[in-house]
Each structure stands twice: as C-alpha cells, then as structure tokens.
Short mmCIF file of C-alpha atoms and ligand atoms in Angstrom, two decimals:
data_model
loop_
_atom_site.label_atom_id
_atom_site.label_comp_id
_atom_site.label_asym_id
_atom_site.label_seq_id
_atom_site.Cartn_x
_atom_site.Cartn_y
_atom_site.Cartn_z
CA UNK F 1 0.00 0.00 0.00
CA UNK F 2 1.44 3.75 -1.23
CA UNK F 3 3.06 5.96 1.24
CA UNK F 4 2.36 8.56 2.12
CA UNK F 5 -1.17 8.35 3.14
CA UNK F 6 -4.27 9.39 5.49
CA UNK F 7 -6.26 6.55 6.58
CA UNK F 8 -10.07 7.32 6.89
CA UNK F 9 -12.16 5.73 9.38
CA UNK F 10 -15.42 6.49 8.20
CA UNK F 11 -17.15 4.26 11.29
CA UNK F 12 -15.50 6.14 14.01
CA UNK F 13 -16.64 9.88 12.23
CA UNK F 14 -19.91 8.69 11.94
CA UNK F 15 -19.94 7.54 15.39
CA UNK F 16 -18.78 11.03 16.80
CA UNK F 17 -21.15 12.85 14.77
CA UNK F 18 -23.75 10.80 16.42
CA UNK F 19 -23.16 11.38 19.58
CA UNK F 20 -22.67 14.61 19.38
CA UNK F 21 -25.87 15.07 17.72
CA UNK F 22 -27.70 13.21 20.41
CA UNK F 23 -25.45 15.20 23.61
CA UNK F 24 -26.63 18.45 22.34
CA UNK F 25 -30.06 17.62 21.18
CA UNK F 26 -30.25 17.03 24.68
CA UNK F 27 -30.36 20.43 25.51
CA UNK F 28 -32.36 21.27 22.32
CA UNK F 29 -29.16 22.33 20.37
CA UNK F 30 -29.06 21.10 16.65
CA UNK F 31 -25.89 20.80 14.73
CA UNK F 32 -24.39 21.69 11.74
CA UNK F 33 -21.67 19.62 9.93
CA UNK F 34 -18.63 21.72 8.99
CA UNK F 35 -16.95 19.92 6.37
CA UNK F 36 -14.36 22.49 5.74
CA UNK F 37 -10.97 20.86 7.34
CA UNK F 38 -11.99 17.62 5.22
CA UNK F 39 -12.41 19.81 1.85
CA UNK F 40 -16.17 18.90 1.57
CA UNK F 41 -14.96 15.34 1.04
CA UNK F 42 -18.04 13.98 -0.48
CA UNK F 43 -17.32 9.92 1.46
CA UNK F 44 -17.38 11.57 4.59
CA UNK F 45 -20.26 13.89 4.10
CA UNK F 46 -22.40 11.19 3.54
CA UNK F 47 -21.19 8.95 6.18
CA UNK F 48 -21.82 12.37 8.30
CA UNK F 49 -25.64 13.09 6.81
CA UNK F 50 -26.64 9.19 7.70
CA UNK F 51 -25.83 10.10 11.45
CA UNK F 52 -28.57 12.02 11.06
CA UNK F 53 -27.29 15.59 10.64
CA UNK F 54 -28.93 17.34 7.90
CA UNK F 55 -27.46 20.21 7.24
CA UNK F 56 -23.67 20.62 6.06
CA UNK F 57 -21.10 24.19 6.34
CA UNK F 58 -17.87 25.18 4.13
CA UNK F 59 -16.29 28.06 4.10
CA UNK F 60 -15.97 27.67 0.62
CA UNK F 61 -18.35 27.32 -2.59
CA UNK F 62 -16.18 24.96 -4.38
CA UNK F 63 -16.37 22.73 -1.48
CA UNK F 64 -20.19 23.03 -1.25
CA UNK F 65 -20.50 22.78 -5.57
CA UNK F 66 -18.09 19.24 -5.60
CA UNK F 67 -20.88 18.34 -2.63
CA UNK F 68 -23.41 18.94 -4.92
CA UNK F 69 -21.62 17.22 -7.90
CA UNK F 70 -21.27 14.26 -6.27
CA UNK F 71 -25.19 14.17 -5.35
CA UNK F 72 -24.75 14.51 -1.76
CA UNK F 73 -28.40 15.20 -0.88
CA UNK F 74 -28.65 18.02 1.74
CA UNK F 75 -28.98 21.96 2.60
CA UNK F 76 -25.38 23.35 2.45
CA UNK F 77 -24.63 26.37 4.29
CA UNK F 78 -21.36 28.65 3.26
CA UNK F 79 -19.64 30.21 6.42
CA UNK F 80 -17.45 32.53 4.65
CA UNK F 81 -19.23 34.79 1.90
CA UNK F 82 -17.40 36.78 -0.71
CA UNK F 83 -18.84 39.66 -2.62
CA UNK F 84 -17.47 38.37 -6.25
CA UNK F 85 -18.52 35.02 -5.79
CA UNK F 86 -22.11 36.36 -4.71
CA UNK F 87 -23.92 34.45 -7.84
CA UNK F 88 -22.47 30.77 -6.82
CA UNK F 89 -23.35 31.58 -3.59
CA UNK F 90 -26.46 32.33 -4.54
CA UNK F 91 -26.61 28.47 -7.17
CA UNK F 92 -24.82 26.78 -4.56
CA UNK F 93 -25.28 27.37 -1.14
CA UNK F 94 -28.38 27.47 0.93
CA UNK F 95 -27.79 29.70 3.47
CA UNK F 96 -25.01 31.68 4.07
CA UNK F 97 -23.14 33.42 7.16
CA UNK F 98 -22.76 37.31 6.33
CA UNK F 99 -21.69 40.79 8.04
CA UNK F 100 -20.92 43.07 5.78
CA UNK F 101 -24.45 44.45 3.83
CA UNK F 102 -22.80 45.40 0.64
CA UNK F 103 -22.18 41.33 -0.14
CA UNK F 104 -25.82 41.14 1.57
CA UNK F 105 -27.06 43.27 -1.55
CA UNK F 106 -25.08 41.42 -4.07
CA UNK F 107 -26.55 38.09 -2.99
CA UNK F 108 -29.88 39.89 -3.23
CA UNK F 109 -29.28 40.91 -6.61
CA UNK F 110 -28.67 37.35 -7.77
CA UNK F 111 -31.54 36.02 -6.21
CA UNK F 112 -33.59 38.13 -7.12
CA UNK F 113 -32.35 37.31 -11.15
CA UNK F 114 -32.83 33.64 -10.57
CA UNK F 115 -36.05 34.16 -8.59
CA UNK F 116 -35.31 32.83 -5.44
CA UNK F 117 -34.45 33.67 -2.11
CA UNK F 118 -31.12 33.09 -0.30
CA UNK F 119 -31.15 32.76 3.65
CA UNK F 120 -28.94 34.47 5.68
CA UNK F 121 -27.56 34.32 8.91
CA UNK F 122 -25.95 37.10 10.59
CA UNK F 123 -22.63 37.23 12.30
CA UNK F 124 -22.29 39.50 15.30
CA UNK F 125 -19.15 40.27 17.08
CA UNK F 126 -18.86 39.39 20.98
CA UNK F 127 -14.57 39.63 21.14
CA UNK F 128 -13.05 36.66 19.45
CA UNK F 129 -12.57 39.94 16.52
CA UNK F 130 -12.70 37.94 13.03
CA UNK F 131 -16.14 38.06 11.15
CA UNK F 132 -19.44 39.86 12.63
CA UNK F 133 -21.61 43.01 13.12
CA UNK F 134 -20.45 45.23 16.33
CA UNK F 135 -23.69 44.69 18.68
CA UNK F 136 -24.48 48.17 18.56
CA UNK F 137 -24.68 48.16 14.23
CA UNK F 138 -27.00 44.75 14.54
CA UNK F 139 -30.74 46.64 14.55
CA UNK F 140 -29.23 48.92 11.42
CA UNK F 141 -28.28 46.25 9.55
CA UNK F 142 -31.49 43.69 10.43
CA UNK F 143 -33.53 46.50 9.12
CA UNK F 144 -31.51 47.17 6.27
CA UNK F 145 -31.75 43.59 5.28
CA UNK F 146 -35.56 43.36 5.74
CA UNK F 147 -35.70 45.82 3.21
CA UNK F 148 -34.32 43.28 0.63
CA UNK F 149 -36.14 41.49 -1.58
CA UNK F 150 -33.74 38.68 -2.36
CA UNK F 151 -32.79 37.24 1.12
CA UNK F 152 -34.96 36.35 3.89
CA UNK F 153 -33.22 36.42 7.32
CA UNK F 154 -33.32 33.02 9.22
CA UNK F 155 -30.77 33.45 11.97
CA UNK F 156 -27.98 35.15 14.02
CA UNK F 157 -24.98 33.54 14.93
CA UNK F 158 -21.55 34.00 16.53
CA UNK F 159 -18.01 32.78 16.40
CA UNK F 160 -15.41 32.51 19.17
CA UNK F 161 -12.29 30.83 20.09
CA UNK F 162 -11.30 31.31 16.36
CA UNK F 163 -8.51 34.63 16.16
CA UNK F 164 -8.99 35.83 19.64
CA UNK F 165 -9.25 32.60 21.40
CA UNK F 166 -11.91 33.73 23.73
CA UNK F 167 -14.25 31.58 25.51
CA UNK F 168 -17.78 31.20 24.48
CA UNK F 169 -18.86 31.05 28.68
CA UNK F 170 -22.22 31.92 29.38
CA UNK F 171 -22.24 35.76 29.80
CA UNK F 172 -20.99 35.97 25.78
CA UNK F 173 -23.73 33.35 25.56
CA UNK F 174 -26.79 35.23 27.10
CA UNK F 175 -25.48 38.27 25.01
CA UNK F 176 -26.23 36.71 21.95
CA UNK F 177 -29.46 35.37 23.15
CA UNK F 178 -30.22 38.49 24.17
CA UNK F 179 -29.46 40.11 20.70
CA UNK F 180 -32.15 37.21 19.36
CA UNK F 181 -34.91 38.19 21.40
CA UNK F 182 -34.55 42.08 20.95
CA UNK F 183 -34.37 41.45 17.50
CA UNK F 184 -37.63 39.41 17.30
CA UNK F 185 -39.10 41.48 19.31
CA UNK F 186 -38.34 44.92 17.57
CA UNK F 187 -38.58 43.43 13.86
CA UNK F 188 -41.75 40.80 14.63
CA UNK F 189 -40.01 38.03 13.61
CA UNK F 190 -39.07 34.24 14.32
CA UNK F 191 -35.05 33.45 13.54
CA UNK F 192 -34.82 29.56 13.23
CA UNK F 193 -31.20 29.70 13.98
CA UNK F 194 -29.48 31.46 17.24
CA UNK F 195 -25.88 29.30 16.24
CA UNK F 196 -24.25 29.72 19.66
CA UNK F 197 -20.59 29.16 17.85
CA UNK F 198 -18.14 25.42 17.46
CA UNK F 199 -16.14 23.01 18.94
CA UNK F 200 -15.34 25.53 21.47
CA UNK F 201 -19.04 25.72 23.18
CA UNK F 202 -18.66 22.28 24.63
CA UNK F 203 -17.72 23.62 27.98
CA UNK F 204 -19.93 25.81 28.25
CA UNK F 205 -22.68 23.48 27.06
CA UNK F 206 -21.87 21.10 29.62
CA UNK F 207 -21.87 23.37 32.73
CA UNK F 208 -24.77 25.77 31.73
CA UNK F 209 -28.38 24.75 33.02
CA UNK F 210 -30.16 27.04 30.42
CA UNK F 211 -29.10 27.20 27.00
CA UNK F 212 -31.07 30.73 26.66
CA UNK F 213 -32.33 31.27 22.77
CA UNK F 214 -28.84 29.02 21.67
CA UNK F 215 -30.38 26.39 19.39
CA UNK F 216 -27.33 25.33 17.48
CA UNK F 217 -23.54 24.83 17.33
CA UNK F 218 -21.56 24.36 14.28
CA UNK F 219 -19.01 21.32 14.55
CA UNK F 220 -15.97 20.91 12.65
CA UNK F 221 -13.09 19.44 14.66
CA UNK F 222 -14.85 18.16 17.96
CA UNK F 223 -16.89 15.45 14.99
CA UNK F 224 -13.50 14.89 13.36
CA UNK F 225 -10.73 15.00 16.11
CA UNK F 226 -13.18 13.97 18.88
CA UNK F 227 -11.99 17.24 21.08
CA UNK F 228 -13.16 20.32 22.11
CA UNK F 229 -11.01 23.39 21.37
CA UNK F 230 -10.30 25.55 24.74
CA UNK F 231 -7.68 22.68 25.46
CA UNK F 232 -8.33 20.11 22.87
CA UNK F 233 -9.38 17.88 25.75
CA UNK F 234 -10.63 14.70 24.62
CA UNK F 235 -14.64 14.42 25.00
CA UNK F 236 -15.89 11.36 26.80
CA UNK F 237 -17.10 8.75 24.15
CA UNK F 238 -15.98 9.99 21.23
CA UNK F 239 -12.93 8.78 18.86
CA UNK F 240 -9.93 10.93 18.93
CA UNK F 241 -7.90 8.70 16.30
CA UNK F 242 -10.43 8.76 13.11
CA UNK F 243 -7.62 9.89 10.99
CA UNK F 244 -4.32 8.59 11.06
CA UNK F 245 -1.09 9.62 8.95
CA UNK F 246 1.07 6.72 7.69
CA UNK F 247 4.41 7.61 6.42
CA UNK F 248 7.42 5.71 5.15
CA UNK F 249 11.01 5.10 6.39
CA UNK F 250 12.96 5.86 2.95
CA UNK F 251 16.77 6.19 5.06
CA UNK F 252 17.96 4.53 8.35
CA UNK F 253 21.27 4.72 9.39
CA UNK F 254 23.39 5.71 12.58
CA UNK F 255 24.90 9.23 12.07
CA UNK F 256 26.27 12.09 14.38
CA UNK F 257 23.11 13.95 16.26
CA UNK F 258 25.21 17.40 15.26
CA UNK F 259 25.41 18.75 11.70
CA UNK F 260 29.04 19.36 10.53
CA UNK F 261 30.64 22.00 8.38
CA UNK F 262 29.96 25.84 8.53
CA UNK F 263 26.76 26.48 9.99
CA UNK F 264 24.50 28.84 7.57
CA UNK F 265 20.48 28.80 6.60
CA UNK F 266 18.66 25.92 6.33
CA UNK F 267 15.88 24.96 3.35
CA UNK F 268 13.51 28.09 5.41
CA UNK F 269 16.01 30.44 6.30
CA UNK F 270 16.01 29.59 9.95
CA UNK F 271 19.95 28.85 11.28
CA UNK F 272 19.48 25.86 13.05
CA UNK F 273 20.94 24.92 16.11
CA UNK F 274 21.03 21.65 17.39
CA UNK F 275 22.65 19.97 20.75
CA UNK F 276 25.63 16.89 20.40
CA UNK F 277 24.21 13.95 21.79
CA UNK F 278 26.84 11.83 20.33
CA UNK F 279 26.12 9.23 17.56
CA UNK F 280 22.34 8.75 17.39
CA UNK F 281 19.75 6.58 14.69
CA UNK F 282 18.32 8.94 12.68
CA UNK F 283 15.86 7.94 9.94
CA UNK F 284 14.07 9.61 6.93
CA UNK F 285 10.37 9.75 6.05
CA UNK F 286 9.28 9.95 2.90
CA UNK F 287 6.70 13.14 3.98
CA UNK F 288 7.31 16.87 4.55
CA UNK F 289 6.18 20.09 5.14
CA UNK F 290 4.85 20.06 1.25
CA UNK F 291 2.43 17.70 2.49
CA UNK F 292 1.62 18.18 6.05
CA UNK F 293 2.04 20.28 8.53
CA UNK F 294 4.36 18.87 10.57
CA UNK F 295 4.73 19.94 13.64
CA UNK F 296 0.85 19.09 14.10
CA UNK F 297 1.77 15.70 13.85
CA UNK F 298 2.19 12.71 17.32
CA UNK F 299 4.05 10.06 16.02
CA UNK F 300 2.42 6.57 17.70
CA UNK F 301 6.05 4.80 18.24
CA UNK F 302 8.67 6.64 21.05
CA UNK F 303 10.80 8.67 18.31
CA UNK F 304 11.46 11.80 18.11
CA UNK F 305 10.76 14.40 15.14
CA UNK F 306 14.31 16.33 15.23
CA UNK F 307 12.70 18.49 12.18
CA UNK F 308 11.24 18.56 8.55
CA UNK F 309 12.23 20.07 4.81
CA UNK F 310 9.79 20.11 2.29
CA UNK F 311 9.93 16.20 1.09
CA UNK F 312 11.06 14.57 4.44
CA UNK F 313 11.12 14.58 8.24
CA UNK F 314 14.04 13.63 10.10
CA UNK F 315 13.60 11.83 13.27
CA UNK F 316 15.72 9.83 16.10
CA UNK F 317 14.63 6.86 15.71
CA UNK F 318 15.49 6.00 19.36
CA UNK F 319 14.96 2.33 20.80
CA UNK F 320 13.19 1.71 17.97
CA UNK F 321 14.33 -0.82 14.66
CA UNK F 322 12.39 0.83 12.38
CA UNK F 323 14.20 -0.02 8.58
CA UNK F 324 13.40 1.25 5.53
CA UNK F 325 10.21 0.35 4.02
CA UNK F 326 8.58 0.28 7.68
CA UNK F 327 5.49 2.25 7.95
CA UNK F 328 5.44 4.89 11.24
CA UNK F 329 1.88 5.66 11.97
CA UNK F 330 1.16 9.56 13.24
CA UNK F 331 -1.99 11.31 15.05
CA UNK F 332 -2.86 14.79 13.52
CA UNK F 333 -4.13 17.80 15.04
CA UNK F 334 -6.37 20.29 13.17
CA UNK F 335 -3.51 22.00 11.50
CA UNK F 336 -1.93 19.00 10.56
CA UNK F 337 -5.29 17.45 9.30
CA UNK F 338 -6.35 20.62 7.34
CA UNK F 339 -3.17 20.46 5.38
CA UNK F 340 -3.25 16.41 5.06
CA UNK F 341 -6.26 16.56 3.34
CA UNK F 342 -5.85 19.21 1.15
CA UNK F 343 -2.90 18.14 -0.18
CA UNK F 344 -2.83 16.30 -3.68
CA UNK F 345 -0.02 14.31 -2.87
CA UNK F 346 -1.53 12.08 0.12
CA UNK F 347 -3.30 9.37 -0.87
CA UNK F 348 -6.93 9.05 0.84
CA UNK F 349 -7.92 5.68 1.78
CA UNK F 350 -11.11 5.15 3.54
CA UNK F 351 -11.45 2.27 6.19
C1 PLP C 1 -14.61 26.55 10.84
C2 PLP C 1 -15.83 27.16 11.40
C3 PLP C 1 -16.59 26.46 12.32
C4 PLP C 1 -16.22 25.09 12.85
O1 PLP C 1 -15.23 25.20 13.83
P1 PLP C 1 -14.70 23.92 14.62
O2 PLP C 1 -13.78 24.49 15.64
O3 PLP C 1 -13.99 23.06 13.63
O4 PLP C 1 -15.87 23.26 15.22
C5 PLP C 1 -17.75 27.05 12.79
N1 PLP C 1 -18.12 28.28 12.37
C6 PLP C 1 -17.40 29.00 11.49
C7 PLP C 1 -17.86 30.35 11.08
C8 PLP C 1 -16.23 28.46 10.98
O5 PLP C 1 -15.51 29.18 10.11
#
C-alpha cells in the first residue's frame, strides 16, 4: 500500500457525529456539519448526513458545488461569503453566514435574477474579533436587510475561540441570546437559527443549566478529532484517532546527532541549532512540510521528530528498529489534518 497516506475511518466519524448530535439535542441544540478541514470530502459527508445531521457548512463554494456534484443530498450552508462570488453563492449554497451588507445586496441581486431567495444568517461580534456586526450596528443592519427582496433572514450567529481565542462562557452566551430576542421582538419576527458558535461551546454546554435562545452549534473538529477546542481535551465517548497519517522510512542509518561543516540557513532560512548527543539513529520519512504540517503531527512509536524540509522529516529513531520500508503511523491535530487533506499528494484511503 502507497506511502504517504491518510487513513479514513469512516465508522468512528460517523460515530462522533452521532453522539454529538444526540449530547446536544439534549439540551435542544441542533448541529451543523462543517466539512471544511476535510475539503467537503463527499465519502465523509455522507457517512456524516446518515448520522442524522442534515445540514452541512464550508467556508468555501467549491467545497459546497463538488458536494453537490457528487449528489450529496442536503442543505449546504457557506460560512465565509465573498462579494465576487455572490452568484455561486447564490446556485450553490443554501444559506449563508454574512456581516458586511454590501455582499448582503449582491446576494440579493442574484436572487432576485434567478427568482429565489437566499437565507442568511448574521454574524455579530462578541470579542473573538474575526467576522461579525459590532452589537451596537445589529438593529441597522437587520432592518436594512428586511428591506431586501432577495434574502430572507433566518438566523444570528456568533463565532469565538477562532482569532482571539476567547471563551464562548455563558455571559458571551446570554449576550447573543439576548441580541435574538430584541431582534424578534423589535422586527416581529421568528429566527430559526441562534448558532451559539463550534467546537469551542462544549464547555460551556456542559456546565450551563439554560441554553437561553442558543439552538445550534456548528461542529468541525470536535466530529472529526473527537476534542473540544479551549484545550483540545478529549470528550468522553468519542474517537480521537479517526484519521491517522502513515508515512514511510525511505533512510535509516546511525549518524552524528550534530550537523558538521559551517553552519548557515537551512531549506527556510532559519539557522538551526542543534545539541551533540553523540552518535544517534536517525531515519528519513518519505513526507514533509509540502504535504503536512508537521509539527501538528504525534508520532504513535517513542521517536522523536528532530525536524522537517519540504519532502522529508528527520527523526531519532530512538529504541526503535524501524528499517526502511517500515510504515510509522502519526496522530494529527487540526492544523496538521487541514493540510493532510488538502494536499494532492496524500493518498486518501477510507477504512
Ligand atoms: C470553521 C468554522 C466552524 C467550525 O469550527 P470547529 O472548531 O472546527 O468546530 C464554525 N463556524 C465558522 C464560522 C467556521 O468558520
């Protein structure tokens, strides 16, 4: 079997999504799928929309249109909308996150021309400072938007623990529910989404008795990565190891654990400097930072990862007897799994 490659466990996503599904719908919190980190890898979505989640999010319209190629059967929402792409947004995507009402208008326009109407949900900032509406803009921009003819407004929504890394807890949480109500109640109507935020609301999901107008999270890395993303603790029941990196040993031999010559830049213009440990085993894998990132990756054996050029890692291969041709399995964090997956030159292979 080819090297290097990502090893899909399709019964271990599908498992997380469930549960997930079922541990929020607890508290009457619905999900959406974010299929983003696996490039709206049509295998996966499905195995994803048979655990009973119905509607997928990408950030991007490609993503959502190879979805739609493939006949993947379900509403797609786009979380990232840009004002030139407004008419595929407007083919493609059901529902779309927004903040800024000049790409509003655009999708408008579109729908309007292909007589329908787009949904939108709004994005308000509470401090994590990447996408959303200052609190204090939101009624301005509702109203604006009510004015439209070509969207129809089905939701508010926020997004933490992204840029700023700040905690969805429960005041940021009763803000936002707050927001919901006044808007309902000033504009006399009924949002069907108040999306709370991701993988980081687990936390506060667990410890919070009322869930306020929150009625749904949207889950990338906690279904994939079986985490949550304050601390990337592991959540009870769910599979952290769905995805596994398999590289190959393509050098093994015993060689000094200090470079020799005159020291100058390496292949990224770092001058590396490195400790003598005397003679070590240092072996070569057949994957690098053109591939993966690397320093998201765990390897699974006791080595050590001493660094990584663009076609190989280096390791010390320890107490280990790894040879060449032997296969040395890694776990990968988001990072690590975002760029695993989007890279051509890892094969996929689904278990
Ligand atoms: C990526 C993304 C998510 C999913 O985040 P996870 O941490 O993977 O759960 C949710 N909402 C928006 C707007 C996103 O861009």
């Amino acid at each position: 079997m080819i090297t290097p490659r990502i090893e899909i466990n399709l019964r271990k996503i599908a498992h997380n999504a469930k549960t997930l599904k079922n541990l929020y719908g607890s508290k009457g919190i619905d999900i959406f799928s974010v299929t983003k980190v696996v490039c709206g890898n049509p295998k996966i979505a499905e195995i994803i929309l048979k655990s009973g989640i119905h509607i997928l999010a990408d950030s991007r319209i490609v993503n959502i249109k190879k979805l739609r190629d493939a006949g993947i059967q379900a509403q797609f929402l786009l979380l990232r909308t840009i004002h030139s792409q407004a008419k595929d947004v407007v083919n493609y995507a059901d529902i779309s996150l927004n903040s800024e009402i000049s790409i509003i208008k655009e999708l408008s326009k579109f729908a309007i021309k292909q007589n329908t109407k787009h949904k939108i949900i709004l994005m308000v900032e509470l401090g994590d400072l990447r996408e959303g509406i200052m609190p204090s803009d939101i009624e301005t921009t509702v109203s604006e938007v009510t004015e439209l003819k070509g969207v129809e407004l089905i939701g508010i929504g926020t997004n933490l623990a992204c840029f700023g890394g700040i905690k969805p807890n429960a005041s940021k949480m009763k803000h936002l529910s707050s927001i919901a109500k006044n808007i309902e109640d000033k504009f006399k109507l009924k949002l069907e989404f108040v999306s709370g935020g991701n993988s980081a609301n687990y936390d506060w999901f667990m410890s919070t008795k009322d869930v306020g107008e929150i009625n749904n999270l949207r889950l990338g890395e906690s279904i994939f990565l079986g985490c949550e993303t304050l601390e990337r603790k592991p959540i009870p029941g769910l599979f952290t190891d769905a995805f596994t990196l398999i590289a190959e040993v393509i050098e093994s031999k015993i060689k000094p654990s200090l470079p020799y010559g005159d020291v100058y830049q390496d292949a990224f213009g770092n001058t590396p400097k490195f400790i003598d440990r005397g003679l070590i085993k240092r072996i070569l894998l057949g994957v690098g930072l053109q591939d993966v990132l690397v320093s998201g990756l765990t390897p699974m054996l006791d080595i050590d990862i001493l660094g990584a050029s663009s076609d190989h890692i280096i390791v010390d291969a320890k107490q280990t007897d790894l040879k060449v041709g032997n296969f040395v399995k890694f776990k990968l964090n988001y990072g690590a799994l975002l760029s695993a997956m989007t890279s051509p030159y890892i094969i996929k292979k689904y278990k």
